[in-house]
Coordinates of C-alpha atoms in Angstrom, one line a residue:
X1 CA -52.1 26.9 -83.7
X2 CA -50.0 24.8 -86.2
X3 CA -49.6 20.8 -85.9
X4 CA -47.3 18.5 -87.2
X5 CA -48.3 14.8 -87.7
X6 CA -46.1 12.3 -85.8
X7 CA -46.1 8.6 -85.8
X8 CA -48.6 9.1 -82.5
X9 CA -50.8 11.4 -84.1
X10 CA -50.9 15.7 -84.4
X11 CA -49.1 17.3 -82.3
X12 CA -49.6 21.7 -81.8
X13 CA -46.7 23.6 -81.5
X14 CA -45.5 26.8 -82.0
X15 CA -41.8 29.3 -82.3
X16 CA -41.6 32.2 -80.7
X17 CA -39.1 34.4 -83.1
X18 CA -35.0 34.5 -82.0
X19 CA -31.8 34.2 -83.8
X20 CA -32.1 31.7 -86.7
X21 CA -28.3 31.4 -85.8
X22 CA -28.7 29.8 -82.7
X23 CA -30.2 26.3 -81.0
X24 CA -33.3 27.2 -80.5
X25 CA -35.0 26.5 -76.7
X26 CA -36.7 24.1 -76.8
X27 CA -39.7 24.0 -73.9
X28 CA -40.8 20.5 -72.5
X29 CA -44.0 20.7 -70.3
X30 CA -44.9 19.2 -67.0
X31 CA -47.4 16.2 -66.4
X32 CA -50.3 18.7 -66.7
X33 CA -48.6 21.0 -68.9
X34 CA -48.8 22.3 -72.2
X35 CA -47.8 25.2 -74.5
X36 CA -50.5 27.7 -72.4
X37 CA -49.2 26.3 -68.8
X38 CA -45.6 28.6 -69.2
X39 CA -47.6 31.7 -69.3
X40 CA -45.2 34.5 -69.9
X41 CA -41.8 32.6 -69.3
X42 CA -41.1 31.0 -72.6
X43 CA -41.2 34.9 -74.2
X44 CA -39.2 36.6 -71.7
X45 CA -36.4 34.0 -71.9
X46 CA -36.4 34.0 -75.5
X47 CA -36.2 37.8 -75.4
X48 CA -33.6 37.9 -72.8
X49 CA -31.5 35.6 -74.4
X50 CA -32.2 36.1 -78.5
X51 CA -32.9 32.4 -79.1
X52 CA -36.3 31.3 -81.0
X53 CA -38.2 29.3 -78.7
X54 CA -40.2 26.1 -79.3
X55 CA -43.6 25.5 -77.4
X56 CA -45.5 22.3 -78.2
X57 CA -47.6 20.1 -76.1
X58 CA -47.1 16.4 -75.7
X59 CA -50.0 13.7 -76.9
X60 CA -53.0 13.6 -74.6
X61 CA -52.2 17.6 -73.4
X62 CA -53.1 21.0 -74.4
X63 CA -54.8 20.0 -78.1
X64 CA -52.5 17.7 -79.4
X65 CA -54.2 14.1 -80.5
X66 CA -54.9 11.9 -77.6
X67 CA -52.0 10.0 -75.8
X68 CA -52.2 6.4 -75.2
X69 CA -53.7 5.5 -72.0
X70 CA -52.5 3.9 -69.6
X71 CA -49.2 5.3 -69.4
X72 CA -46.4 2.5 -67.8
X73 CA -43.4 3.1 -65.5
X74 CA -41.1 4.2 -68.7
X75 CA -43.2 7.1 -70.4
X76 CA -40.8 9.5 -69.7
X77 CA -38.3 7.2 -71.4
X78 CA -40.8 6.8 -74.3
X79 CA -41.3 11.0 -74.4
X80 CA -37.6 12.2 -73.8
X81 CA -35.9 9.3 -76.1
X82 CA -38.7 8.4 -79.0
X83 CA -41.3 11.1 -79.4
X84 CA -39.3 14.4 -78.6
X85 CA -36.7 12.8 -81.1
X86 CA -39.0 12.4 -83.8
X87 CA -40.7 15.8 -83.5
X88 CA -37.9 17.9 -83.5
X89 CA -36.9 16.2 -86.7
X90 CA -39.8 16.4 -87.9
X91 CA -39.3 20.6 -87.3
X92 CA -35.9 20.5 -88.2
X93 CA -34.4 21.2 -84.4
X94 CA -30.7 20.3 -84.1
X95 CA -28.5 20.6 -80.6
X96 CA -31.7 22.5 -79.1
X97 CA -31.4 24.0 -75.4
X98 CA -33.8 21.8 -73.7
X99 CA -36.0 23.6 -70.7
X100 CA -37.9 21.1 -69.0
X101 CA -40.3 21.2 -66.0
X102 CA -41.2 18.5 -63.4
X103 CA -41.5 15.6 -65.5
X104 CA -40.5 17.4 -68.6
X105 CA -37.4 18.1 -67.2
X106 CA -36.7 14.0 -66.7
X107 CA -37.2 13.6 -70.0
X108 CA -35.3 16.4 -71.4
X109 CA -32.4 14.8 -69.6
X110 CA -33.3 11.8 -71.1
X111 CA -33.2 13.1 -74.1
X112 CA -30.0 14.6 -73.6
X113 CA -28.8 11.0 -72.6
X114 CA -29.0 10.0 -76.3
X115 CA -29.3 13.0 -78.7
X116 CA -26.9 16.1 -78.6
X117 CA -27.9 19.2 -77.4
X118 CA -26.2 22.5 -76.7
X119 CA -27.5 22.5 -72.9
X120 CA -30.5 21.4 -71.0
X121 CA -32.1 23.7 -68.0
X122 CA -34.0 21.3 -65.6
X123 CA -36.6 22.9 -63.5
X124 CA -37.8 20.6 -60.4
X125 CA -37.1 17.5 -62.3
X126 CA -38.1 14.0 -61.4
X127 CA -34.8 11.1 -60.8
X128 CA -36.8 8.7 -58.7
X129 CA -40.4 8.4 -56.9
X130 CA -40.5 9.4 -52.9
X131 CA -43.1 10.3 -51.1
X132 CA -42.9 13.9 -51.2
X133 CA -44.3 13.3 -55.1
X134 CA -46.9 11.3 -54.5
X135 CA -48.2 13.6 -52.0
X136 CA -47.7 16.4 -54.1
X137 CA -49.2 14.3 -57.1
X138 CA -52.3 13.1 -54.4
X139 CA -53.3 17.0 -53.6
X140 CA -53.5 17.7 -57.3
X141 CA -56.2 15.1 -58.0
X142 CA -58.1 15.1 -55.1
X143 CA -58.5 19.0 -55.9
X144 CA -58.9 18.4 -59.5
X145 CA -61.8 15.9 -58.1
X146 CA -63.0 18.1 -55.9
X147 CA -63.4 20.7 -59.0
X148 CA -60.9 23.1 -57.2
X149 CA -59.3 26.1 -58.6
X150 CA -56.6 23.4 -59.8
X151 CA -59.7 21.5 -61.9
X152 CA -60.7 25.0 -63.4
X153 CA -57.2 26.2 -64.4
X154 CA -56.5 22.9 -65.9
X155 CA -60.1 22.8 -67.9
X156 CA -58.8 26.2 -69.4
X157 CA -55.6 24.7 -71.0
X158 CA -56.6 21.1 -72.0
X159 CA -59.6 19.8 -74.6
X160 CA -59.6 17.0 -72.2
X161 CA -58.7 18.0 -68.9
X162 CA -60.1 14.7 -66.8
X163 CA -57.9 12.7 -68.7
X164 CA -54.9 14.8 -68.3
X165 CA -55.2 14.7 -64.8
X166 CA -56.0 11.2 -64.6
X167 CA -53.5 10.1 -67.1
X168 CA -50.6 11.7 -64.9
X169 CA -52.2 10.8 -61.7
X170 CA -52.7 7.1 -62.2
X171 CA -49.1 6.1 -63.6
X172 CA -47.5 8.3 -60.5
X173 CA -49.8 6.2 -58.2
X174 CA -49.2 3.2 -59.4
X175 CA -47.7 0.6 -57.0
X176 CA -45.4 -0.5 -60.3
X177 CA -43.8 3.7 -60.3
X178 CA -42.7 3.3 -56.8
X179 CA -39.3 1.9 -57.7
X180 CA -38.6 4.3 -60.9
X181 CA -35.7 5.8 -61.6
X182 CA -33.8 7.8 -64.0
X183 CA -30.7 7.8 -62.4
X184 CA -28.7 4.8 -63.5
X185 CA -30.3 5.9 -67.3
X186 CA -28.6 9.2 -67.8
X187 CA -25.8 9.7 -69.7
X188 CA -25.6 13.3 -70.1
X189 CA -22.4 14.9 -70.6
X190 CA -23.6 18.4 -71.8
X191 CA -23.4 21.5 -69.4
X192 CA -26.9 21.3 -66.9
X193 CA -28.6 23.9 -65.0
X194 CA -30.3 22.5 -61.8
X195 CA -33.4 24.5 -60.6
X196 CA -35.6 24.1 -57.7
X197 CA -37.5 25.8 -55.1
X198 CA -36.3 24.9 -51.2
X199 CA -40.8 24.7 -50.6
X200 CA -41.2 22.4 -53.9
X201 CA -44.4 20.7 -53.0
X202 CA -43.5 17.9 -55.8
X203 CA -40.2 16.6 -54.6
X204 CA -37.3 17.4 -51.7
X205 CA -33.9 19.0 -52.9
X206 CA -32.8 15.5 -52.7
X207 CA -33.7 15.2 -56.7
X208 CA -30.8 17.5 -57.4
X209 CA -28.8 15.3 -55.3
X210 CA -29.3 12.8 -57.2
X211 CA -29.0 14.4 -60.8
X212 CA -25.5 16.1 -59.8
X213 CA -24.5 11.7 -58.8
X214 CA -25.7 11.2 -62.0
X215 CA -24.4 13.4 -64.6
X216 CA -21.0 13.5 -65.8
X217 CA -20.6 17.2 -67.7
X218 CA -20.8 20.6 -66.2
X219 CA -23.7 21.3 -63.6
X220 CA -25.1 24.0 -62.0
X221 CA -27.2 24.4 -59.1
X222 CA -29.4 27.3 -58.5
X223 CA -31.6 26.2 -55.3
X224 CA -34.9 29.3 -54.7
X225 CA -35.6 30.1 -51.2
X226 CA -39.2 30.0 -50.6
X227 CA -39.5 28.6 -54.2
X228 CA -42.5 26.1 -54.6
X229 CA -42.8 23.4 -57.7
X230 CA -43.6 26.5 -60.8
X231 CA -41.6 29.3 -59.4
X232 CA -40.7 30.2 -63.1
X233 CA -44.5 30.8 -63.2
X234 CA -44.5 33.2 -60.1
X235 CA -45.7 36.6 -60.7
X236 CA -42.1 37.7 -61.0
X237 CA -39.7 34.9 -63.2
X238 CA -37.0 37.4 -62.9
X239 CA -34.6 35.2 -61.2
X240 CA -35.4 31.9 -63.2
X241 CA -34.8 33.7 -66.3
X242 CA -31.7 35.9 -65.1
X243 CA -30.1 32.4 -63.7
X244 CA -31.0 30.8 -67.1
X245 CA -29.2 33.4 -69.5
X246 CA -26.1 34.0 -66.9
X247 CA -25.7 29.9 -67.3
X248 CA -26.1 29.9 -71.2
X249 CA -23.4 33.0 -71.3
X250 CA -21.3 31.1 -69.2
X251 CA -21.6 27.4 -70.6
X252 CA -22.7 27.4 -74.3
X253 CA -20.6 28.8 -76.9
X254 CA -21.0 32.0 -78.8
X255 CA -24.1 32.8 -76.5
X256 CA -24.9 35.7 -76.0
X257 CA -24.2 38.0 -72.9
X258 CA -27.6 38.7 -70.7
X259 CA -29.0 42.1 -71.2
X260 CA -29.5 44.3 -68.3
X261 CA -33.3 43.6 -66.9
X262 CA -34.7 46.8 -67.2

């Protein structure tokens, strides 16, 4: 896997082949995410909609260098508007199509808040702490504790999966993260596609609520019935992608149409 060396240290990363023509997607992981955690979505998107594809895992995650620990209450900030600048510089990655998960999708928007983009896809993203979270976010580490099947899926992706988890855990725990938000921060005017599952077991449908207050240029809204927290992950992605590429066709420019799933 290829790394690029950033002001924080190496970070992997790697492009799945599209249209040099076109913004690239550009994928932003999760809190315990990295370039393995998409599993087949980043390729089928990419093929469905002829963009090349970015994949890259943040300091701390997948193999990247190590992040600095403890994170604080703004590290999404620091990710989406400082580090995810510099390393698509750093690649050359103008006006990208941002597809962020979870917390990857706050920062993407955050990003989008001070850098153009052509669009940003925002799957179960974060805009302020409730409890639903940090229930969510308590499961996940007493199982990853507990050396669950969440501990050994996570020890396959990460050269340092304890502080991974613990990284994530601890800041979303924190008594100081109970009054975070994102929502008087964004300042987004680029067309947004809203995904979420109605069973997300890391946040209510409120979250969307709050994004569509938030942002001021186009939205969409595509809410999954019986959708939890990585439905774009599910055996069958088919409706994540086909939602993605109908919104692209509809809201970017010179996109082009989605192909017939065959």
């Amino acid at each position: 896997m290829p790394e690029v060396e950033t002001r924080n240290g190496p970070i992997e990363y790697t492009f799945l082949d599209g249209d040099p023509e076109a913004a690239p997607l550009v994928f932003v992981h999760g809190g315990t995410g990295a370039i393995a955690t998409w599993n087949r979505f980043p390729r089928l998107l990419a093929a469905r909609t002829g963009r090349r594809a970015l994949l890259f895992s943040r300091h701390g995650n997948g193999f990247s260098g190590p992040a600095k620990l403890p994170r604080t209450p703004r590290y999404m900030h620091e990710e989406g508007q400082e580090k995810l600048p510099e390393l698509l510089d750093l690649l050359g990655v103008e006006r990208p199509v941002l597809v962020g998960h979870s917390d990857g999708g706050s920062m993407s928007l955050l990003y989008a808040s001070v850098r153009p983009v052509e669009a940003v896809v925002a799957l179960g993203p974060h805009l302020y702490c409730e409890e639903s979270t940090l229930r969510g976010v308590r499961a996940a580490r007493e199982s990853f504790d507990s050396g669950g099947a969440f501990a050994k899926r996570v020890a396959m992706m990460h050269a340092d999966p304890k502080t991974v988890v613990e990284g994530w855990s601890d800041v979303w725990l924190s008594p100081a993260f109970r009054t975070w938000s994102i929502e008087a921060d964004l300042d987004v005017t680029a067309p947004v596609l809203l995904i979420q599952g109605d069973q997300d077991e890391y946040g209510t449908l409120g979250q969307l609520d709050a994004a569509e207050r938030a942002l001021s240029g186009p939205v969409r809204r595509e809410v999954i019935e019986g959708g939890g927290h990585y439905q774009h992950m599910a055996d069958d992605p088919e409706r994540v992608v086909a939602a993605i590429s109908s919104f692209l066709a509809e809201f970017v420019p010179g996109h082009r149409a989605p192909e017939a799933h065959v």
